[in-house]
């Protein structure tokens, strides 16, 4: 998969775009526009999502500001004429004194380097912010894709439920004609078919809404896809919590605060440099019209008592710098709790889904088959058959819920750690 050059350098974002093994999604050249894979959705988002693309202009603006920061103080050309258009001897220009001079500022305290360091820190922060936002957007897309896959699976389950209800209605009608079943059970079986049809229709509409929500990530308002490719039954590998948390500490979200620290450090340096008074120099030539003589002139201006004026800015910059450290500690605590919740929920959901799929569902499928045979032979009641059918469908629904919860939790873990679990 080839990604736009603008995003290719951001490795923290590519784990989502290159693969997501938990869904066993792989790009297929034979896929038509009606079938969408997760890789295709991620690639379209990276290429066309407006929220991500705007960072290109943010970086351009910061680069332009850095170019301005590098510049030295400008030179000024001065022209000064004295003793003209007066009275007495100073009438006209006969006694005029004309001075042409250059002037500029000598920056003290390393102000230019401080400005450049501040600009570089802002550029670095923008790059980490771009990666963090990219991970947020791609993580949100992945979670929505999993939810849509779950809806698609529920549609299949609803079709199975509808098929069972119709088959049961047919059986009940046959038994009713034989006088073995009252007419009331036929009515109940017909109602069951209608309820299954209503649920299937609701899931179809929900899937249509989710397709529109998916398409918005790449700027599309009229999605043409009809199905999503992927599996809810593959959960990838497992890693220890401590290992995951160690990776979280180097994730873009934490690096944004680290770059914020560098920005605040640069602001402190800039404020301290601002406390050093700049020198203003001036040099030129003066011509005396009365004698025709010329002379060099020079001057130096030094501000007085400027340190006291800048002390407040220095204290404010130091306070802002110290606040960043506590903000980082607070973020680490919140991310730790969020990561552990996702880690624990994934572990619990995988265990539930695996046991449900391997042990519970096969047992209930066999129970339904035996109950149906017994019902047709008159040994079981209609309620027994309905209960067995609903129990199987509810268990399959629970499996879909557990599997999708595990995958959504995994997507959150991978977003926080900036790395796929199964690599």
PDB file of C-alpha atoms in Angstrom, residues 21-25 143 145-154 229-236 349-350 353-354 357 396-397 399-408:
ATOM      1  CA  UNK A  21      -4.196  -8.486  12.155  1.00  0.00           C
ATOM      2  CA  UNK A  22      -6.930  -8.771  14.740  1.00  0.00           C
ATOM      3  CA  UNK A  23      -9.414  -8.336  11.899  1.00  0.00           C
ATOM      4  CA  UNK A  24      -7.500 -10.504   9.415  1.00  0.00           C
ATOM      5  CA  UNK A  25      -7.968  -7.709   6.901  1.00  0.00           C
ATOM      6  CA  UNK A 143     -13.368   1.303  16.239  1.00  0.00           C
ATOM      7  CA  UNK A 145     -15.102  -0.286  11.383  1.00  0.00           C
ATOM      8  CA  UNK A 146     -15.250  -2.975  14.089  1.00  0.00           C
ATOM      9  CA  UNK A 147     -18.690  -1.791  15.202  1.00  0.00           C
ATOM     10  CA  UNK A 148     -19.840  -1.930  11.587  1.00  0.00           C
ATOM     11  CA  UNK A 149     -18.433  -5.446  11.244  1.00  0.00           C
ATOM     12  CA  UNK A 150     -20.391  -6.395  14.356  1.00  0.00           C
ATOM     13  CA  UNK A 151     -23.548  -4.943  12.819  1.00  0.00           C
ATOM     14  CA  UNK A 152     -22.866  -6.921   9.659  1.00  0.00           C
ATOM     15  CA  UNK A 153     -22.483 -10.076  11.770  1.00  0.00           C
ATOM     16  CA  UNK A 154     -25.699  -9.254  13.607  1.00  0.00           C
ATOM     17  CA  UNK A 229     -14.300  -7.479   4.739  1.00  0.00           C
ATOM     18  CA  UNK A 230     -12.958  -8.750   8.031  1.00  0.00           C
ATOM     19  CA  UNK A 231     -13.356 -11.276  10.845  1.00  0.00           C
ATOM     20  CA  UNK A 232     -14.336 -10.866  14.475  1.00  0.00           C
ATOM     21  CA  UNK A 233     -12.782 -14.167  15.508  1.00  0.00           C
ATOM     22  CA  UNK A 234      -9.039 -13.348  15.324  1.00  0.00           C
ATOM     23  CA  UNK A 235      -7.620 -11.492  18.308  1.00  0.00           C
ATOM     24  CA  UNK A 236      -3.889 -11.473  17.613  1.00  0.00           C
ATOM     25  CA  UNK A 349     -13.737 -10.437  26.381  1.00  0.00           C
ATOM     26  CA  UNK A 350     -11.345 -12.768  24.552  1.00  0.00           C
ATOM     27  CA  UNK A 353     -15.719 -15.113  23.282  1.00  0.00           C
ATOM     28  CA  UNK A 354     -13.402 -18.124  22.997  1.00  0.00           C
ATOM     29  CA  UNK A 357     -17.552 -20.147  20.514  1.00  0.00           C
ATOM     30  CA  UNK A 396     -24.453 -16.036  19.448  1.00  0.00           C
ATOM     31  CA  UNK A 397     -25.321 -12.396  20.052  1.00  0.00           C
ATOM     32  CA  UNK A 399     -20.326 -13.891  21.247  1.00  0.00           C
ATOM     33  CA  UNK A 400     -20.518 -11.063  18.707  1.00  0.00           C
ATOM     34  CA  UNK A 401     -20.638  -8.512  21.528  1.00  0.00           C
ATOM     35  CA  UNK A 402     -17.650 -10.044  23.340  1.00  0.00           C
ATOM     36  CA  UNK A 403     -15.570 -10.364  20.162  1.00  0.00           C
ATOM     37  CA  UNK A 404     -16.245  -6.797  19.051  1.00  0.00           C
ATOM     38  CA  UNK A 405     -15.513  -5.491  22.564  1.00  0.00           C
ATOM     39  CA  UNK A 406     -12.179  -7.320  22.544  1.00  0.00           C
ATOM     40  CA  UNK A 407     -11.224  -5.851  19.170  1.00  0.00           C
ATOM     41  CA  UNK A 408     -12.314  -2.317  20.088  1.00  0.00           C
TER      42      UNK A 408
END
